[in-house]
PDB file of C-alpha atoms in Angstrom:
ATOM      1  CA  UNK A 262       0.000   0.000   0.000  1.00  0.00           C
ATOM      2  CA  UNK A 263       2.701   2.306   0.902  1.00  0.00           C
ATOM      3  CA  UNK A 264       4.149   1.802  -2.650  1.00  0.00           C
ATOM      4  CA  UNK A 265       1.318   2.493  -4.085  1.00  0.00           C
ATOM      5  CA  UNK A 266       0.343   5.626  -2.386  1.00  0.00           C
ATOM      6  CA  UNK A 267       4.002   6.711  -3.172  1.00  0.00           C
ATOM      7  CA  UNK A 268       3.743   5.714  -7.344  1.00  0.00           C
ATOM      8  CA  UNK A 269       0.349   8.133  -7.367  1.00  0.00           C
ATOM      9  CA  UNK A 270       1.670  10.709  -5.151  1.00  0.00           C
ATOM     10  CA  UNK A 271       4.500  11.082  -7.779  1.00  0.00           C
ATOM     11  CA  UNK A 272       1.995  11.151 -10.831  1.00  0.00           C
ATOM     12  CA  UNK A 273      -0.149  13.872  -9.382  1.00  0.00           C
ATOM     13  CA  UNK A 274       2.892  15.966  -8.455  1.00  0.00           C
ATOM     14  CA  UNK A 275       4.275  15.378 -12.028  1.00  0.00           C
ATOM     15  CA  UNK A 276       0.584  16.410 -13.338  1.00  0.00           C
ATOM     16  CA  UNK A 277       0.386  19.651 -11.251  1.00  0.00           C
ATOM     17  CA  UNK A 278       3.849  20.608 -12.365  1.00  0.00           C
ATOM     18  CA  UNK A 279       2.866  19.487 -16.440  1.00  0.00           C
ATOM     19  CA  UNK A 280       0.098  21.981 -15.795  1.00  0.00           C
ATOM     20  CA  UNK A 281       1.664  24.951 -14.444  1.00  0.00           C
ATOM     21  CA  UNK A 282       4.089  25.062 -17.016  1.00  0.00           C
ATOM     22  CA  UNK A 283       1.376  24.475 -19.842  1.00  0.00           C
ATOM     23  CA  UNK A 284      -0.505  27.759 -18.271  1.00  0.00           C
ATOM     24  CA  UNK A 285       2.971  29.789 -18.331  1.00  0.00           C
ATOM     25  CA  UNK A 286       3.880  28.682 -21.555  1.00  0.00           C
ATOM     26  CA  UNK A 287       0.630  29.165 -23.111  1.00  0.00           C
ATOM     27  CA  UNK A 288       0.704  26.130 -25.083  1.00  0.00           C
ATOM     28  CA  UNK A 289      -2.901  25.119 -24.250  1.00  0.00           C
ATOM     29  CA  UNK A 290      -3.138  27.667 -27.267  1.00  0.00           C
ATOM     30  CA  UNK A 291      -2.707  25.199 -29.629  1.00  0.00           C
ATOM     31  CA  UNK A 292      -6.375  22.948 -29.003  1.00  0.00           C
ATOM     32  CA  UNK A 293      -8.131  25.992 -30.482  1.00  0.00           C
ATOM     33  CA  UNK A 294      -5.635  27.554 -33.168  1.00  0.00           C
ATOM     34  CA  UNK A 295      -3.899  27.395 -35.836  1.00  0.00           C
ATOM     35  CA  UNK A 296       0.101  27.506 -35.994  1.00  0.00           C
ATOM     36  CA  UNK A 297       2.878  27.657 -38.661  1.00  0.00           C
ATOM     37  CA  UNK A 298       6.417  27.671 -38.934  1.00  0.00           C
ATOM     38  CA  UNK A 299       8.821  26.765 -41.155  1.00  0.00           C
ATOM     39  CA  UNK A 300      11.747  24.073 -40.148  1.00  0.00           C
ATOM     40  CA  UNK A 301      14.105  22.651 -42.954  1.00  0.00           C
ATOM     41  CA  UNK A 302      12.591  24.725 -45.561  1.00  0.00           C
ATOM     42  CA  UNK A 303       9.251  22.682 -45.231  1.00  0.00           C
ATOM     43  CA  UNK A 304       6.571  24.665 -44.206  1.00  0.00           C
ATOM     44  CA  UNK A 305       4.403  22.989 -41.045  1.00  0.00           C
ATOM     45  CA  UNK A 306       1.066  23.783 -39.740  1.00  0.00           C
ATOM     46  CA  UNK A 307      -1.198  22.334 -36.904  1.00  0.00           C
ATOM     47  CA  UNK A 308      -4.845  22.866 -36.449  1.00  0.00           C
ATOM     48  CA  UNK A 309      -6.654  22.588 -33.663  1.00  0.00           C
ATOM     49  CA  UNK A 310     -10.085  22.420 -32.732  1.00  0.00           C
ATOM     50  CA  UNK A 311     -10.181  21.431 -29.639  1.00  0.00           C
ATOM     51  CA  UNK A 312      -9.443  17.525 -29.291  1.00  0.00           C
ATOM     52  CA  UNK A 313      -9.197  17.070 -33.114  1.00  0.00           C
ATOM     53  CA  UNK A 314      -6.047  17.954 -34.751  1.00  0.00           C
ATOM     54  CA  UNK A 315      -5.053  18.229 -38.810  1.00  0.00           C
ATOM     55  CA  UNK A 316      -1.398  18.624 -39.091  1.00  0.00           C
ATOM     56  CA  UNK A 317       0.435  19.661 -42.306  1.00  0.00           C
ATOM     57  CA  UNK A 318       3.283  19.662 -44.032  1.00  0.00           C
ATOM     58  CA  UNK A 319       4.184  21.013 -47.553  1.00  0.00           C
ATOM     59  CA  UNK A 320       7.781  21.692 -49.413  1.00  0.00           C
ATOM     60  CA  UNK A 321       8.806  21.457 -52.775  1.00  0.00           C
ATOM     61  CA  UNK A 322      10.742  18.400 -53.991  1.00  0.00           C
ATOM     62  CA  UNK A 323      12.205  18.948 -57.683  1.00  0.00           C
ATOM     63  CA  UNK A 324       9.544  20.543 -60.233  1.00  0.00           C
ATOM     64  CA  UNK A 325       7.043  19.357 -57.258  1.00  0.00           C
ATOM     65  CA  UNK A 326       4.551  20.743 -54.545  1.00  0.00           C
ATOM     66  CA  UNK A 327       4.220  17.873 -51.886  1.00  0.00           C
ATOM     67  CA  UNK A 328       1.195  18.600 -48.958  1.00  0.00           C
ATOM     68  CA  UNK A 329       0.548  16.095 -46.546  1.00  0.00           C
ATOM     69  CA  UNK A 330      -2.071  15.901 -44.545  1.00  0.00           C
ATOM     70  CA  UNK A 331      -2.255  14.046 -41.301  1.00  0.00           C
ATOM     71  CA  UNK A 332      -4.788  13.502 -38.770  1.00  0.00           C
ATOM     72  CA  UNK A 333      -4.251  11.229 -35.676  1.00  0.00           C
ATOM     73  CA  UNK A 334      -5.756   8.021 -35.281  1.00  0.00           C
ATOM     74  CA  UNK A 335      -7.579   8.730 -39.008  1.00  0.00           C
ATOM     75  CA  UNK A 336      -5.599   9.448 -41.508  1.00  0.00           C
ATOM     76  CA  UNK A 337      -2.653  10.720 -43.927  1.00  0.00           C
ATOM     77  CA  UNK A 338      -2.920  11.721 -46.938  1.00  0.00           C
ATOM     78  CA  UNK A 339      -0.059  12.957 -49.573  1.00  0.00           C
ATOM     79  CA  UNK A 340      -1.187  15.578 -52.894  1.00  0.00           C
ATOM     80  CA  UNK A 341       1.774  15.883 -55.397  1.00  0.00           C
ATOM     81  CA  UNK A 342       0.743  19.236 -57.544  1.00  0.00           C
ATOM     82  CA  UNK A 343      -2.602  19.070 -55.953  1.00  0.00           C
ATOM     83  CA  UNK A 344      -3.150  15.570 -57.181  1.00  0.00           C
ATOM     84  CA  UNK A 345      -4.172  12.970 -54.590  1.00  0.00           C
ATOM     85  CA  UNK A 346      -1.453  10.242 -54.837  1.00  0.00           C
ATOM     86  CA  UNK A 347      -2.139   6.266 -52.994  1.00  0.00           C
ATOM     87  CA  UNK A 348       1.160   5.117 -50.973  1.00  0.00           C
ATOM     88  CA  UNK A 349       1.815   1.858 -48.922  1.00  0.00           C
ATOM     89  CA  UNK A 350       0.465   2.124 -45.537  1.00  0.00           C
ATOM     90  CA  UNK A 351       3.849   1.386 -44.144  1.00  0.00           C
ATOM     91  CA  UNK A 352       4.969   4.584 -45.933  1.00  0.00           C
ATOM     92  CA  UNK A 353       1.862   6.823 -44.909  1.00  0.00           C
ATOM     93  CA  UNK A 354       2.692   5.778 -41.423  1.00  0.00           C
ATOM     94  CA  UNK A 355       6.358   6.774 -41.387  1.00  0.00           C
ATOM     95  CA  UNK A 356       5.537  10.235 -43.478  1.00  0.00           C
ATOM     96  CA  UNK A 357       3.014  10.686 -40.712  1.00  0.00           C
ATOM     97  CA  UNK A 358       5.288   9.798 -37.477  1.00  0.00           C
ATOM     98  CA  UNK A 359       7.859  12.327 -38.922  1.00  0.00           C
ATOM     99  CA  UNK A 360       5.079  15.450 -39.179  1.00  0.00           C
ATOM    100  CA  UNK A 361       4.023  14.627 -35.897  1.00  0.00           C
ATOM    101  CA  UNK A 362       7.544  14.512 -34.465  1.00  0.00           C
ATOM    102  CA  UNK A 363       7.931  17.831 -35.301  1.00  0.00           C
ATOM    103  CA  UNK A 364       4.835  19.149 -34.542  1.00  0.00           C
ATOM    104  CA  UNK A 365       5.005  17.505 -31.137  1.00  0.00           C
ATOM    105  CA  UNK A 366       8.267  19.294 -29.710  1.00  0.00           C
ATOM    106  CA  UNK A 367       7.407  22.642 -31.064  1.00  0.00           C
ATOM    107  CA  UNK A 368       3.860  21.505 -29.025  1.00  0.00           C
ATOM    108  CA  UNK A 369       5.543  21.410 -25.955  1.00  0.00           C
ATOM    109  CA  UNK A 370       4.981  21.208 -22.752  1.00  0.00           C
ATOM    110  CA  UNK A 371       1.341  21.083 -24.425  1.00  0.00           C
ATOM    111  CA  UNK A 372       1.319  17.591 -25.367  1.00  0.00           C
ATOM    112  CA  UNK A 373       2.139  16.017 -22.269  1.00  0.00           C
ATOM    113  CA  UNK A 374      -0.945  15.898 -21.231  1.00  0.00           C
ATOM    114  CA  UNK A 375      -1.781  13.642 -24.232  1.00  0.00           C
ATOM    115  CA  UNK A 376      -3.532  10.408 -23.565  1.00  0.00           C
ATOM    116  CA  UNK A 377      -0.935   7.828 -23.909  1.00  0.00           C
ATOM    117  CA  UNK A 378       1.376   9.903 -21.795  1.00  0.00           C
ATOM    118  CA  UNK A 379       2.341   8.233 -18.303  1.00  0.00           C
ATOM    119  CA  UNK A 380       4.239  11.191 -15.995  1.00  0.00           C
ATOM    120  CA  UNK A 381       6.565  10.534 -13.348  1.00  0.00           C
ATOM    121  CA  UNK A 382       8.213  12.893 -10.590  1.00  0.00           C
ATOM    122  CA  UNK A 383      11.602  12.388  -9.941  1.00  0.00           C
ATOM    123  CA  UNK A 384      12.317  14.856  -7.725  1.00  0.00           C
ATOM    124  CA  UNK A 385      14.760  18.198  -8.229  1.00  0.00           C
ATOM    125  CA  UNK A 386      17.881  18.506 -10.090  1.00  0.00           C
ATOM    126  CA  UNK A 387      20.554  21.468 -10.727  1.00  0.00           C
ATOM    127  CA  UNK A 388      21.786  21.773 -14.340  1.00  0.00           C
ATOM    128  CA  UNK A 389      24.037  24.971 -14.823  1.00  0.00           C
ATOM    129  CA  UNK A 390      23.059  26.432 -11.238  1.00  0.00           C
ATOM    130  CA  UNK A 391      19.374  26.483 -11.815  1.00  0.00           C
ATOM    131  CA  UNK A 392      17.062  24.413  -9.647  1.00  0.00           C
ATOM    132  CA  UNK A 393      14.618  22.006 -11.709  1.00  0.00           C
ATOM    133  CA  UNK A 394      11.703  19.571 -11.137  1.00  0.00           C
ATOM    134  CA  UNK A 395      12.733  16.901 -12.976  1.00  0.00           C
ATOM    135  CA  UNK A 396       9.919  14.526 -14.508  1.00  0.00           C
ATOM    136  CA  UNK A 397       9.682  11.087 -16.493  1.00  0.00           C
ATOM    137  CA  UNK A 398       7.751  10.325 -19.311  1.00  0.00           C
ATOM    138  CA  UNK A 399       6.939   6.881 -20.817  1.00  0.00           C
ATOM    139  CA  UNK A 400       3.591   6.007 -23.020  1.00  0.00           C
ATOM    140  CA  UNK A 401       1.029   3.618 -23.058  1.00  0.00           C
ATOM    141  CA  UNK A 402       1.399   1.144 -26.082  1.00  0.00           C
ATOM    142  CA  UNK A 403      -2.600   2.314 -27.030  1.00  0.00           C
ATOM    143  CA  UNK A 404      -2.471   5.497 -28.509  1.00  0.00           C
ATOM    144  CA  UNK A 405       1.611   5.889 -27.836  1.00  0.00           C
ATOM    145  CA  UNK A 406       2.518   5.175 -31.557  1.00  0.00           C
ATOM    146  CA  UNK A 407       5.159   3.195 -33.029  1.00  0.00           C
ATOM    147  CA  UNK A 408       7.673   4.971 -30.663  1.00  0.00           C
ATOM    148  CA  UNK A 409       5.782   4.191 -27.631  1.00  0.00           C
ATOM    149  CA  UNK A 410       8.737   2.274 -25.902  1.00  0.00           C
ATOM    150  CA  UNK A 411      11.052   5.701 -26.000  1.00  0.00           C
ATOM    151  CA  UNK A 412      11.499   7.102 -22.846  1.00  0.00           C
ATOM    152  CA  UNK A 413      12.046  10.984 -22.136  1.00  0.00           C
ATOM    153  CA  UNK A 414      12.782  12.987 -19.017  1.00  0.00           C
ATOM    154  CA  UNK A 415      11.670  17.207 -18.437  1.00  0.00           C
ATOM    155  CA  UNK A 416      13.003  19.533 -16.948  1.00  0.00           C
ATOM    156  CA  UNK A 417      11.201  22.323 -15.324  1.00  0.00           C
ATOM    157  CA  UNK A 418      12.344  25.427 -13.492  1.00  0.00           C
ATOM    158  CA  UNK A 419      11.828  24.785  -9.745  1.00  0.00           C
ATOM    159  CA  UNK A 420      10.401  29.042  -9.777  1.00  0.00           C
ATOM    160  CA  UNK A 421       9.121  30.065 -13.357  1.00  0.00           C
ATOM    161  CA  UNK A 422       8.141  26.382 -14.595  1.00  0.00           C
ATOM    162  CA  UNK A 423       9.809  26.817 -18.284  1.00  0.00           C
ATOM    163  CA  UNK A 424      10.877  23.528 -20.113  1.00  0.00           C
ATOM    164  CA  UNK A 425      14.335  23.884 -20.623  1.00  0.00           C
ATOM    165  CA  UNK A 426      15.783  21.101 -20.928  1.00  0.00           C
ATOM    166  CA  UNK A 427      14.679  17.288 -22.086  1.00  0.00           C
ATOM    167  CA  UNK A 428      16.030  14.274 -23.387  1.00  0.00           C
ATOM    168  CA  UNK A 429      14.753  10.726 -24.645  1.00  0.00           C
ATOM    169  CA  UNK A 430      16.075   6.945 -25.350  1.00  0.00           C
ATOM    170  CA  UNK A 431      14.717   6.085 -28.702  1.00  0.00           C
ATOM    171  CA  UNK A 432      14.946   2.624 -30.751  1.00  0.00           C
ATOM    172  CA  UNK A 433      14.623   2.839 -34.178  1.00  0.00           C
ATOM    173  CA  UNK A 434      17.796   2.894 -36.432  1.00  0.00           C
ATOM    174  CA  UNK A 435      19.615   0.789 -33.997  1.00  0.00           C
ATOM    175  CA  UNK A 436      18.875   3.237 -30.682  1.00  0.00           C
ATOM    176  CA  UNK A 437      20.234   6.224 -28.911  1.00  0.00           C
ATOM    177  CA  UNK A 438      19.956   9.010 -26.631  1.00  0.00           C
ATOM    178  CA  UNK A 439      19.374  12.758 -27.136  1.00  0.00           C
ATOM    179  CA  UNK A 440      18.895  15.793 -25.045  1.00  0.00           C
ATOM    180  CA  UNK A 441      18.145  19.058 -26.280  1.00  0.00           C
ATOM    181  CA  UNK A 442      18.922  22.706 -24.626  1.00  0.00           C
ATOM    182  CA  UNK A 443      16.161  25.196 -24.851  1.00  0.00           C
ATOM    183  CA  UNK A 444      17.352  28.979 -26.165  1.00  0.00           C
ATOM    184  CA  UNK A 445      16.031  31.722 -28.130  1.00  0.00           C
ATOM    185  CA  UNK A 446      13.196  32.132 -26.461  1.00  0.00           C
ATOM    186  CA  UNK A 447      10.196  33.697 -27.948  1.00  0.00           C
ATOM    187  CA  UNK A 448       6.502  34.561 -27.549  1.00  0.00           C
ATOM    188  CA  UNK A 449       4.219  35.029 -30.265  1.00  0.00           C
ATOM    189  CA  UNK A 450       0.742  35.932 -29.414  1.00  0.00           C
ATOM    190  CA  UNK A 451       1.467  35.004 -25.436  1.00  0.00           C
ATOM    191  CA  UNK A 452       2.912  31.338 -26.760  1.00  0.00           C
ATOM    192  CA  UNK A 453       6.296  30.284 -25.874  1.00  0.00           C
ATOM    193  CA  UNK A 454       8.274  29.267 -28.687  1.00  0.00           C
ATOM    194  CA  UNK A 455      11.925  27.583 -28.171  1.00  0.00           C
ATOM    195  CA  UNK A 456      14.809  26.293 -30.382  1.00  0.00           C
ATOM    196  CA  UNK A 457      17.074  23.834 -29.627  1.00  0.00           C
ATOM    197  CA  UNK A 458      20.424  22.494 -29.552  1.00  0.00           C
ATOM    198  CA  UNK A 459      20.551  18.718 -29.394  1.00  0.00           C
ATOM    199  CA  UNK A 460      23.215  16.548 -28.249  1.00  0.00           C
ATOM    200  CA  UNK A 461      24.384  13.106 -27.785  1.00  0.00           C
ATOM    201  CA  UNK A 462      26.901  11.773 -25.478  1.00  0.00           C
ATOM    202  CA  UNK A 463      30.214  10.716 -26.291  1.00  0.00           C
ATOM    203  CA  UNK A 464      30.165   7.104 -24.942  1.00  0.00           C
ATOM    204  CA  UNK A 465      27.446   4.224 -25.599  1.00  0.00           C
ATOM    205  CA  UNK A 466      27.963   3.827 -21.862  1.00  0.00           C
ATOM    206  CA  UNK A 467      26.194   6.528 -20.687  1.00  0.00           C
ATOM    207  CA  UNK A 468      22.492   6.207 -19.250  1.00  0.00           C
ATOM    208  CA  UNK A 469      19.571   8.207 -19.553  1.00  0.00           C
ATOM    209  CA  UNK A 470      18.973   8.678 -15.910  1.00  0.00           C
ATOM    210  CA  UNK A 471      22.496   9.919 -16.355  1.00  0.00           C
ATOM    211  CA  UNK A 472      21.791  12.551 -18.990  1.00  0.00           C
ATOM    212  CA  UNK A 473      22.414  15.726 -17.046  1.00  0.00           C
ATOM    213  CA  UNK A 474      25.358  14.645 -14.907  1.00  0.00           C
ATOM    214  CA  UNK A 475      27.172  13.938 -18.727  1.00  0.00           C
ATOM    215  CA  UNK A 476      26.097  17.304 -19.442  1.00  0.00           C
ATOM    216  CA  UNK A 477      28.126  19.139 -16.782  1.00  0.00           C
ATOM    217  CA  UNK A 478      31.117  16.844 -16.849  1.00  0.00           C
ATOM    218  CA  UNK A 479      31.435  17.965 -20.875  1.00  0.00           C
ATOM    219  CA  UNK A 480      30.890  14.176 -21.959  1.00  0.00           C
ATOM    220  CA  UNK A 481      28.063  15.064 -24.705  1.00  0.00           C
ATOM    221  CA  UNK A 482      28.741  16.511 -28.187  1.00  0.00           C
ATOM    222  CA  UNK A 483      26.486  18.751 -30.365  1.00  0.00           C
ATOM    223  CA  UNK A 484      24.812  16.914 -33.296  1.00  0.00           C
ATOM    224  CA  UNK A 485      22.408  19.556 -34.485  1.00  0.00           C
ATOM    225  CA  UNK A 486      20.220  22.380 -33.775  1.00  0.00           C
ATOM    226  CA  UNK A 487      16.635  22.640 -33.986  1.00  0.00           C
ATOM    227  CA  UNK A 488      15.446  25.742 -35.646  1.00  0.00           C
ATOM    228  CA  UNK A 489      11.779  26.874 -36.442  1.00  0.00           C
ATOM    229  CA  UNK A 490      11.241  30.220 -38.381  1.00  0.00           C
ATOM    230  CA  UNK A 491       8.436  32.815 -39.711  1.00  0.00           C
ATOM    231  CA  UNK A 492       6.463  30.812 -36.784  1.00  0.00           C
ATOM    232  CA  UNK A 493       2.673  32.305 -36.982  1.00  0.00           C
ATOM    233  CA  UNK A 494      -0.311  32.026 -34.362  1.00  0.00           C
ATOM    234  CA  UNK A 495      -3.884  32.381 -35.038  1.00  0.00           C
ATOM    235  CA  UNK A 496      -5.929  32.208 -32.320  1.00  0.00           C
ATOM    236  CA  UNK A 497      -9.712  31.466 -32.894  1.00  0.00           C
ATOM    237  CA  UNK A 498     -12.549  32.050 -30.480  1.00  0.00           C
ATOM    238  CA  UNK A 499     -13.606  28.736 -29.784  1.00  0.00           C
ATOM    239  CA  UNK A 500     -14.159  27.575 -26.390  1.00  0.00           C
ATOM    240  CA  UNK A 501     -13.473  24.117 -25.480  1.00  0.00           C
TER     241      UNK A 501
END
């Protein structure tokens, strides 16, 4: 009983934290409007409407104008030159993992209260002399995805509640670990918008749990950086 009292003690501290930092981040935004940006010289939208989402995704590919259109749980759908085109569903899935993958980190701290999302307290943790909460995040296999086995950990600022910091164990392509450092901070319409630089360590040897620690001892090495540009936020009027 004791453990068990502990395990949801943990979960509702995790929630109430998840939440805070949602309302200072103004993420909740996103269930009722629509948001662009441009990453990798594709341009990326999300709609929402409430608890129904339509992402996009459109670039130019040779003489081509590719749109995709995804919406969870329903459907993808690809136009080349405003032509409908059929694709394998093993191919529809991994276009549509890849537009949600995006869409989901510029979504943050939003979309952890998805669902499939199981939250974890972990208690604090200093990186670079700032005090976090520091929170773990696996999914349910329902409604988790194809990547619903990768692990992540957040962290949140003990005092303003900003997600600066994260980092995740992934599987495909033979496995890995990133984390990724918030900067450039900006809010559009009264959302917080973040890039990031993401890192990997060094050694195979180092653990996820481990993450920050190989941060501050210099043992991780910058792979890229995650920029979004001309982001845009419509907000519409409808409640949900």
């Amino acid at each position: 009983m004791i453990s068990c009292k502990s395990n949801n003690d943990t979960r509702q501290s995790a929630q109430s934290i998840v939440d805070k930092a949602i309302e200072v981040s103004g993420t909740d935004a996103f269930k009722h409007s629509t948001v662009s940006f441009t990453f990798r010289n594709k341009k990326y939208t999300s709609q929402g409407h409430c608890n129904h989402y339509i992402y996009s995704r459109i670039f130019r590919s040779a003489d081509s104008l590719i749109k995709d259109y995804y919406e969870p749980d329903k459907s993808f759908k690809r136009y080349i030159n405003d032509s409908l085109v059929q694709i394998a569903d093993t191919t529809a899935q991994k276009y549509a993992e890849s537009i949600n993958s995006v869409h989901y980190f510029v979504q943050l701290p939003f979309r952890l209260n998805d669902k499939a999302v199981n939250k974890t307290y972990l208690g604090l943790d200093t990186i670079k002399n700032k005090i976090y909460h520091k929170i773990a995040v696996n999914f349910d296999q329902v409604g988790g995805g194809s990547d619903f086995q990768d692990k992540y950990l957040y962290w949140f600022g003990k005092d303003d509640y900003k997600l600066d910091y994260l980092a995740y164990s992934f599987m495909v392509n033979g496995g890995g670990i990133r984390f990724r450092e918030a900067y450039n901070e900006r809010y559009i319409d009264s959302v917080r918008f973040v890039d990031y630089k993401n890192y990997r360590p060094k050694s195979e040897n180092i653990k996820l749990e481990n993450i920050s620690k190989a941060l501050k001892n210099q043992q991780l090495e910058l792979v890229s950086k995650i920029e979004n540009e001309k982001i845009q936020v419509k907000k519409s009027k409808e409640k949900c």
